[in-house]
């Protein structure tokens, strides 16, 4: 039996409500308060760069693993144990809610999500959107269970839940699989704006429910990945994509908690806070303001623009996350260290900075390099605070 605080949606046992993660470096930085030490985690920190992951994955299919609460939880915890990062990112995939709502999708090793059929016409969209997103409320049970198991192990380290933004998911649905320029998706948005709007609305509902389930089960922050939004002009982004992304995160925007800090007894003032939402895209330097504008708290920056410039474009008031170039993970340490110093220096101009990569960890990365980065960032940022 959960005891609920009046008017607050998160359970009193949720790690943010209970105080377990509310005062962590990551959550403070996401709220725009610069912690004593710069927090660090890595996109795709769980996965093929880790030998313990490769060992667990032998003979399994990706989507089966995502739906096995014990395995998904163990894989989420592996990089936290090994690297001492400031957050776990839930091990799953952006296409998991599509699978659970009944879409014919598989994740093909070395390739990515592949759909049984491509959704190219108004008729295709009508067939797809006839699948009822409400069935996810039950179908997402293995995800909720995996999250609950994970946060029970994580203690004071926050878990980040995530979902794909409607455009990035639509890019897979319309193309039928990974593509370079997402040209069929971009054609559909102009050729049949009505079908496009229906597709985006449905996708927002599906992905928004996936994100909400993770937060309700114990994730302390949420990241929306619009990995392929960099293919869009600012005008197309604003007209055809941003409203659906706002709709997707509206599924977690109403979730709040009352902060209980260690000295709460001394200071009885109650602070109601929302669950922080990060919005990230690749090649989206021209869209940063719009990506913040959908209602995100934090903007993730890829490696193509420096953080001081990203901060300038965001008006100097938005916490930022990023943006170590993944290519430099394989460079000699002095080269990587100089780059880390530069990223930290530029990140200091923003209200708060969470160090991350500009995109995911490449599979061939030496995991010891990631551990070394965590140590360096913690030491260097503490020394120069
Ligand atoms: O550690 C973590 O970051 C958690 C795991 C995670 C995340 C956040 C996975 C596991 N997938 C994702 C999100 C995801 N999936 C994104 C957004 C982030 C990004 O831009 O990298 C995208 C675009 C996908 C789609 C996808 N799934 C791809 C990319 C294909 C393309 O178009 O280039 C791939 C390769 C997958 C499969 C996948 N997802 C995750 C893993 C570990 C794997 C590889 C599976 C395997 O073959 O072992």
mmCIF file of N, CA, C and O in Angstrom, residues 61-131:
data_model
loop_
_atom_site.group_PDB
_atom_site.id
_atom_site.type_symbol
_atom_site.label_atom_id
_atom_site.label_comp_id
_atom_site.label_asym_id
_atom_site.label_seq_id
_atom_site.Cartn_x
_atom_site.Cartn_y
_atom_site.Cartn_z
ATOM 1 N N UNK A 61 17.774 -12.304 -28.098
ATOM 2 C CA UNK A 61 17.357 -11.262 -29.038
ATOM 3 C C UNK A 61 17.116 -9.977 -28.262
ATOM 4 O O UNK A 61 16.565 -9.996 -27.152
ATOM 5 N N UNK A 62 17.546 -8.862 -28.882
ATOM 6 C CA UNK A 62 17.507 -7.557 -28.205
ATOM 7 C C UNK A 62 16.141 -7.265 -27.562
ATOM 8 O O UNK A 62 16.056 -6.916 -26.386
ATOM 9 N N UNK A 63 15.062 -7.405 -28.337
ATOM 10 C CA UNK A 63 13.754 -7.024 -27.790
ATOM 11 C C UNK A 63 13.294 -7.983 -26.685
ATOM 12 O O UNK A 63 12.597 -7.569 -25.762
ATOM 13 N N UNK A 64 13.723 -9.253 -26.758
ATOM 14 C CA UNK A 64 13.400 -10.188 -25.673
ATOM 15 C C UNK A 64 14.095 -9.744 -24.384
ATOM 16 O O UNK A 64 13.514 -9.811 -23.290
ATOM 17 N N UNK A 65 15.342 -9.293 -24.520
ATOM 18 C CA UNK A 65 16.094 -8.836 -23.345
ATOM 19 C C UNK A 65 15.422 -7.599 -22.742
ATOM 20 O O UNK A 65 15.297 -7.476 -21.528
ATOM 21 N N UNK A 66 14.976 -6.699 -23.624
ATOM 22 C CA UNK A 66 14.314 -5.473 -23.137
ATOM 23 C C UNK A 66 13.057 -5.813 -22.337
ATOM 24 O O UNK A 66 12.662 -5.047 -21.459
ATOM 25 N N UNK A 67 12.418 -6.943 -22.636
ATOM 26 C CA UNK A 67 11.165 -7.297 -21.953
ATOM 27 C C UNK A 67 11.376 -8.301 -20.829
ATOM 28 O O UNK A 67 10.409 -8.801 -20.248
ATOM 29 N N UNK A 68 12.641 -8.584 -20.506
ATOM 30 C CA UNK A 68 12.969 -9.468 -19.390
ATOM 31 C C UNK A 68 13.444 -8.585 -18.226
ATOM 32 O O UNK A 68 14.565 -8.072 -18.241
ATOM 33 N N UNK A 69 12.574 -8.371 -17.206
ATOM 34 C CA UNK A 69 12.912 -7.395 -16.160
ATOM 35 C C UNK A 69 14.248 -7.655 -15.473
ATOM 36 O O UNK A 69 14.985 -6.714 -15.162
ATOM 37 N N UNK A 70 14.581 -8.944 -15.273
ATOM 38 C CA UNK A 70 15.821 -9.251 -14.578
ATOM 39 C C UNK A 70 17.030 -8.863 -15.421
ATOM 40 O O UNK A 70 17.972 -8.225 -14.933
ATOM 41 N N UNK A 71 16.994 -9.234 -16.700
ATOM 42 C CA UNK A 71 18.119 -8.923 -17.591
ATOM 43 C C UNK A 71 18.233 -7.416 -17.859
ATOM 44 O O UNK A 71 19.321 -6.846 -17.820
ATOM 45 N N UNK A 72 17.088 -6.775 -18.131
ATOM 46 C CA UNK A 72 17.128 -5.335 -18.439
ATOM 47 C C UNK A 72 17.677 -4.563 -17.243
ATOM 48 O O UNK A 72 18.457 -3.613 -17.393
ATOM 49 N N UNK A 73 17.301 -4.995 -16.048
ATOM 50 C CA UNK A 73 17.773 -4.321 -14.846
ATOM 51 C C UNK A 73 19.270 -4.551 -14.652
ATOM 52 O O UNK A 73 20.036 -3.610 -14.401
ATOM 53 N N UNK A 74 19.702 -5.800 -14.800
ATOM 54 C CA UNK A 74 21.127 -6.117 -14.625
ATOM 55 C C UNK A 74 21.982 -5.319 -15.629
ATOM 56 O O UNK A 74 23.015 -4.745 -15.264
ATOM 57 N N UNK A 75 21.542 -5.235 -16.874
ATOM 58 C CA UNK A 75 22.327 -4.520 -17.897
ATOM 59 C C UNK A 75 22.364 -3.018 -17.596
ATOM 60 O O UNK A 75 23.367 -2.347 -17.819
ATOM 61 N N UNK A 76 21.262 -2.503 -17.053
ATOM 62 C CA UNK A 76 21.229 -1.080 -16.671
ATOM 63 C C UNK A 76 22.259 -0.798 -15.572
ATOM 64 O O UNK A 76 22.914 0.256 -15.561
ATOM 65 N N UNK A 77 22.387 -1.757 -14.644
ATOM 66 C CA UNK A 77 23.269 -1.549 -13.484
ATOM 67 C C UNK A 77 24.752 -1.731 -13.828
ATOM 68 O O UNK A 77 25.619 -1.150 -13.150
ATOM 69 N N UNK A 78 25.058 -2.532 -14.858
ATOM 70 C CA UNK A 78 26.465 -2.845 -15.159
ATOM 71 C C UNK A 78 27.367 -1.610 -15.283
ATOM 72 O O UNK A 78 28.398 -1.536 -14.616
ATOM 73 N N UNK A 79 27.004 -0.617 -16.111
ATOM 74 C CA UNK A 79 27.906 0.539 -16.250
ATOM 75 C C UNK A 79 27.968 1.419 -14.995
ATOM 76 O O UNK A 79 28.970 2.106 -14.783
ATOM 77 N N UNK A 80 26.907 1.377 -14.185
ATOM 78 C CA UNK A 80 26.920 2.189 -12.957
ATOM 79 C C UNK A 80 27.946 1.599 -11.983
ATOM 80 O O UNK A 80 28.760 2.319 -11.404
ATOM 81 N N UNK A 81 27.920 0.273 -11.858
ATOM 82 C CA UNK A 81 28.890 -0.405 -10.987
ATOM 83 C C UNK A 81 30.311 -0.185 -11.494
ATOM 84 O O UNK A 81 31.217 0.121 -10.751
ATOM 85 N N UNK A 82 30.495 -0.357 -12.792
ATOM 86 C CA UNK A 82 31.843 -0.351 -13.344
ATOM 87 C C UNK A 82 32.464 1.046 -13.378
ATOM 88 O O UNK A 82 33.626 1.224 -13.041
ATOM 89 N N UNK A 83 31.680 2.046 -13.809
ATOM 90 C CA UNK A 83 32.269 3.370 -14.064
ATOM 91 C C UNK A 83 32.047 4.373 -12.933
ATOM 92 O O UNK A 83 32.703 5.410 -12.907
ATOM 93 N N UNK A 84 31.074 4.124 -12.051
ATOM 94 C CA UNK A 84 30.766 5.125 -11.031
ATOM 95 C C UNK A 84 30.137 6.385 -11.620
ATOM 96 O O UNK A 84 30.327 7.490 -11.112
ATOM 97 N N UNK A 85 29.365 6.213 -12.690
ATOM 98 C CA UNK A 85 28.664 7.353 -13.297
ATOM 99 C C UNK A 85 27.596 7.896 -12.346
ATOM 100 O O UNK A 85 27.176 7.207 -11.416
ATOM 101 N N UNK A 86 27.148 9.116 -12.612
ATOM 102 C CA UNK A 86 26.186 9.783 -11.731
ATOM 103 C C UNK A 86 24.732 9.452 -12.052
ATOM 104 O O UNK A 86 23.824 10.027 -11.433
ATOM 105 N N UNK A 87 24.503 8.584 -13.047
ATOM 106 C CA UNK A 87 23.136 8.171 -13.368
ATOM 107 C C UNK A 87 23.168 6.841 -14.097
ATOM 108 O O UNK A 87 24.138 6.524 -14.793
ATOM 109 N N UNK A 88 22.086 6.086 -13.922
ATOM 110 C CA UNK A 88 21.859 4.944 -14.797
ATOM 111 C C UNK A 88 20.910 5.408 -15.884
ATOM 112 O O UNK A 88 20.084 6.293 -15.663
ATOM 113 N N UNK A 89 21.051 4.824 -17.103
ATOM 114 C CA UNK A 89 20.028 5.062 -18.124
ATOM 115 C C UNK A 89 19.379 3.713 -18.365
ATOM 116 O O UNK A 89 20.065 2.711 -18.559
ATOM 117 N N UNK A 90 18.065 3.703 -18.307
ATOM 118 C CA UNK A 90 17.336 2.439 -18.370
ATOM 119 C C UNK A 90 17.658 1.707 -19.666
ATOM 120 O O UNK A 90 17.605 2.291 -20.753
ATOM 121 N N UNK A 91 17.986 0.425 -19.563
ATOM 122 C CA UNK A 91 18.290 -0.359 -20.749
ATOM 123 C C UNK A 91 16.996 -0.788 -21.427
ATOM 124 O O UNK A 91 16.222 -1.580 -20.892
ATOM 125 N N UNK A 92 16.768 -0.233 -22.599
ATOM 126 C CA UNK A 92 15.587 -0.559 -23.392
ATOM 127 C C UNK A 92 15.851 -0.053 -24.797
ATOM 128 O O UNK A 92 17.008 0.117 -25.179
ATOM 129 N N UNK A 93 14.826 0.198 -25.562
ATOM 130 C CA UNK A 93 15.023 0.823 -26.867
ATOM 131 C C UNK A 93 13.803 1.658 -27.204
ATOM 132 O O UNK A 93 12.698 1.377 -26.707
ATOM 133 N N UNK A 94 14.008 2.644 -28.065
ATOM 134 C CA UNK A 94 12.898 3.534 -28.406
ATOM 135 C C UNK A 94 11.746 2.801 -29.100
ATOM 136 O O UNK A 94 10.621 3.277 -29.080
ATOM 137 N N UNK A 95 12.025 1.622 -29.721
ATOM 138 C CA UNK A 95 10.947 0.923 -30.434
ATOM 139 C C UNK A 95 10.180 -0.059 -29.543
ATOM 140 O O UNK A 95 9.213 -0.670 -30.000
ATOM 141 N N UNK A 96 10.587 -0.210 -28.287
ATOM 142 C CA UNK A 96 9.909 -1.162 -27.394
ATOM 143 C C UNK A 96 8.402 -0.873 -27.287
ATOM 144 O O UNK A 96 7.583 -1.790 -27.420
ATOM 145 N N UNK A 97 7.969 0.390 -27.085
ATOM 146 C CA UNK A 97 6.513 0.609 -26.993
ATOM 147 C C UNK A 97 5.793 0.311 -28.317
ATOM 148 O O UNK A 97 4.616 -0.058 -28.296
ATOM 149 N N UNK A 98 6.497 0.461 -29.448
ATOM 150 C CA UNK A 98 5.876 0.111 -30.740
ATOM 151 C C UNK A 98 5.596 -1.389 -30.778
ATOM 152 O O UNK A 98 4.518 -1.839 -31.161
ATOM 153 N N UNK A 99 6.595 -2.166 -30.359
ATOM 154 C CA UNK A 99 6.437 -3.625 -30.305
ATOM 155 C C UNK A 99 5.250 -3.988 -29.404
ATOM 156 O O UNK A 99 4.415 -4.814 -29.760
ATOM 157 N N UNK A 100 5.190 -3.332 -28.233
ATOM 158 C CA UNK A 100 4.164 -3.693 -27.244
ATOM 159 C C UNK A 100 2.750 -3.304 -27.670
ATOM 160 O O UNK A 100 1.779 -3.892 -27.214
ATOM 161 N N UNK A 101 2.647 -2.317 -28.550
ATOM 162 C CA UNK A 101 1.305 -1.913 -29.000
ATOM 163 C C UNK A 101 0.872 -2.767 -30.208
ATOM 164 O O UNK A 101 -0.273 -2.689 -30.656
ATOM 165 N N UNK A 102 1.806 -3.590 -30.708
ATOM 166 C CA UNK A 102 1.437 -4.528 -31.772
ATOM 167 C C UNK A 102 2.085 -4.284 -33.123
ATOM 168 O O UNK A 102 1.716 -4.922 -34.111
ATOM 169 N N UNK A 103 3.058 -3.373 -33.187
ATOM 170 C CA UNK A 103 3.742 -3.102 -34.463
ATOM 171 C C UNK A 103 4.734 -4.238 -34.745
ATOM 172 O O UNK A 103 5.404 -4.723 -33.829
ATOM 173 N N UNK A 104 4.828 -4.632 -36.003
ATOM 174 C CA UNK A 104 5.769 -5.680 -36.409
ATOM 175 C C UNK A 104 7.164 -5.048 -36.554
ATOM 176 O O UNK A 104 7.486 -4.455 -37.578
ATOM 177 N N UNK A 105 7.948 -5.140 -35.482
ATOM 178 C CA UNK A 105 9.286 -4.543 -35.500
ATOM 179 C C UNK A 105 10.262 -5.480 -34.805
ATOM 180 O O UNK A 105 9.915 -6.133 -33.822
ATOM 181 N N UNK A 106 11.464 -5.553 -35.347
ATOM 182 C CA UNK A 106 12.540 -6.322 -34.709
ATOM 183 C C UNK A 106 13.779 -5.438 -34.661
ATOM 184 O O UNK A 106 13.896 -4.495 -35.445
ATOM 185 N N UNK A 107 14.691 -5.750 -33.753
ATOM 186 C CA UNK A 107 15.976 -5.045 -33.776
ATOM 187 C C UNK A 107 17.010 -6.014 -34.328
ATOM 188 O O UNK A 107 17.250 -7.079 -33.763
ATOM 189 N N UNK A 108 17.542 -5.661 -35.475
ATOM 190 C CA UNK A 108 18.487 -6.531 -36.164
ATOM 191 C C UNK A 108 19.900 -6.138 -35.743
ATOM 192 O O UNK A 108 20.272 -4.949 -35.818
ATOM 193 N N UNK A 109 20.670 -7.129 -35.271
ATOM 194 C CA UNK A 109 22.016 -6.857 -34.757
ATOM 195 C C UNK A 109 22.863 -6.149 -35.817
ATOM 196 O O UNK A 109 22.854 -6.520 -36.996
ATOM 197 N N UNK A 110 23.549 -5.141 -35.396
ATOM 198 C CA UNK A 110 24.442 -4.408 -36.286
ATOM 199 C C UNK A 110 23.718 -3.445 -37.213
ATOM 200 O O UNK A 110 24.335 -2.743 -38.008
ATOM 201 N N UNK A 111 22.378 -3.425 -37.154
ATOM 202 C CA UNK A 111 21.615 -2.573 -38.066
ATOM 203 C C UNK A 111 20.701 -1.621 -37.310
ATOM 204 O O UNK A 111 20.772 -0.407 -37.471
ATOM 205 N N UNK A 112 19.843 -2.179 -36.463
ATOM 206 C CA UNK A 112 18.892 -1.350 -35.724
ATOM 207 C C UNK A 112 17.469 -1.819 -35.969
ATOM 208 O O UNK A 112 17.249 -2.943 -36.425
ATOM 209 N N UNK A 113 16.484 -0.959 -35.670
ATOM 210 C CA UNK A 113 15.081 -1.364 -35.802
ATOM 211 C C UNK A 113 14.681 -1.571 -37.270
ATOM 212 O O UNK A 113 14.952 -0.716 -38.111
ATOM 213 N N UNK A 114 14.044 -2.715 -37.548
ATOM 214 C CA UNK A 114 13.538 -2.998 -38.894
ATOM 215 C C UNK A 114 12.052 -3.342 -38.775
ATOM 216 O O UNK A 114 11.663 -4.191 -37.978
ATOM 217 N N UNK A 115 11.227 -2.655 -39.580
ATOM 218 C CA UNK A 115 9.775 -2.827 -39.529
ATOM 219 C C UNK A 115 9.322 -3.850 -40.563
ATOM 220 O O UNK A 115 9.928 -3.936 -41.641
ATOM 221 N N UNK A 116 8.268 -4.593 -40.243
ATOM 222 C CA UNK A 116 7.701 -5.551 -41.196
ATOM 223 C C UNK A 116 7.166 -4.849 -42.429
ATOM 224 O O UNK A 116 7.316 -5.332 -43.550
ATOM 225 N N UNK A 117 6.513 -3.690 -42.230
ATOM 226 C CA UNK A 117 6.038 -2.900 -43.375
ATOM 227 C C UNK A 117 6.348 -1.424 -43.121
ATOM 228 O O UNK A 117 6.346 -0.976 -41.969
ATOM 229 N N UNK A 118 6.593 -0.704 -44.199
ATOM 230 C CA UNK A 118 6.831 0.736 -44.087
ATOM 231 C C UNK A 118 5.477 1.452 -44.131
ATOM 232 O O UNK A 118 4.587 1.056 -44.885
ATOM 233 N N UNK A 119 5.325 2.488 -43.310
ATOM 234 C CA UNK A 119 4.076 3.259 -43.253
ATOM 235 C C UNK A 119 4.232 4.477 -44.166
ATOM 236 O O UNK A 119 4.769 5.486 -43.765
ATOM 237 N N UNK A 120 3.751 4.345 -45.428
ATOM 238 C CA UNK A 120 4.052 5.402 -46.405
ATOM 239 C C UNK A 120 2.841 6.229 -46.836
ATOM 240 O O UNK A 120 2.995 7.336 -47.321
ATOM 241 N N UNK A 121 1.637 5.660 -46.705
ATOM 242 C CA UNK A 121 0.444 6.334 -47.245
ATOM 243 C C UNK A 121 -0.579 6.601 -46.132
ATOM 244 O O UNK A 121 -0.458 6.066 -45.025
ATOM 245 N N UNK A 122 -1.601 7.379 -46.478
ATOM 246 C CA UNK A 122 -2.674 7.656 -45.517
ATOM 247 C C UNK A 122 -3.323 6.349 -45.057
ATOM 248 O O UNK A 122 -3.680 6.200 -43.884
ATOM 249 N N UNK A 123 -3.449 5.394 -45.985
ATOM 250 C CA UNK A 123 -4.044 4.095 -45.639
ATOM 251 C C UNK A 123 -3.159 3.353 -44.631
ATOM 252 O O UNK A 123 -3.651 2.761 -43.666
ATOM 253 N N UNK A 124 -1.848 3.392 -44.885
ATOM 254 C CA UNK A 124 -0.906 2.751 -43.943
ATOM 255 C C UNK A 124 -1.021 3.398 -42.559
ATOM 256 O O UNK A 124 -0.983 2.719 -41.533
ATOM 257 N N UNK A 125 -1.114 4.731 -42.551
ATOM 258 C CA UNK A 125 -1.205 5.452 -41.269
ATOM 259 C C UNK A 125 -2.487 5.053 -40.548
ATOM 260 O O UNK A 125 -2.481 4.809 -39.334
ATOM 261 N N UNK A 126 -3.584 4.941 -41.300
ATOM 262 C CA UNK A 126 -4.858 4.559 -40.685
ATOM 263 C C UNK A 126 -4.757 3.168 -40.064
ATOM 264 O O UNK A 126 -5.263 2.924 -38.958
ATOM 265 N N UNK A 127 -4.073 2.252 -40.756
ATOM 266 C CA UNK A 127 -3.921 0.885 -40.226
ATOM 267 C C UNK A 127 -3.092 0.917 -38.938
ATOM 268 O O UNK A 127 -3.447 0.294 -37.935
ATOM 269 N N UNK A 128 -2.015 1.671 -38.975
ATOM 270 C CA UNK A 128 -1.127 1.743 -37.798
ATOM 271 C C UNK A 128 -1.856 2.354 -36.604
ATOM 272 O O UNK A 128 -1.811 1.825 -35.489
ATOM 273 N N UNK A 129 -2.525 3.468 -36.870
ATOM 274 C CA UNK A 129 -3.127 4.203 -35.751
ATOM 275 C C UNK A 129 -4.410 3.533 -35.232
ATOM 276 O O UNK A 129 -4.990 3.976 -34.251
ATOM 277 N N UNK A 130 -4.826 2.444 -35.910
ATOM 278 C CA UNK A 130 -5.956 1.677 -35.368
ATOM 279 C C UNK A 130 -5.516 0.842 -34.164
ATOM 280 O O UNK A 130 -6.347 0.318 -33.421
ATOM 281 N N UNK A 131 -4.204 0.697 -33.966
ATOM 282 C CA UNK A 131 -3.705 0.012 -32.761
ATOM 283 C C UNK A 131 -3.888 0.972 -31.587
ATOM 284 O O UNK A 131 -3.430 2.110 -31.639
#
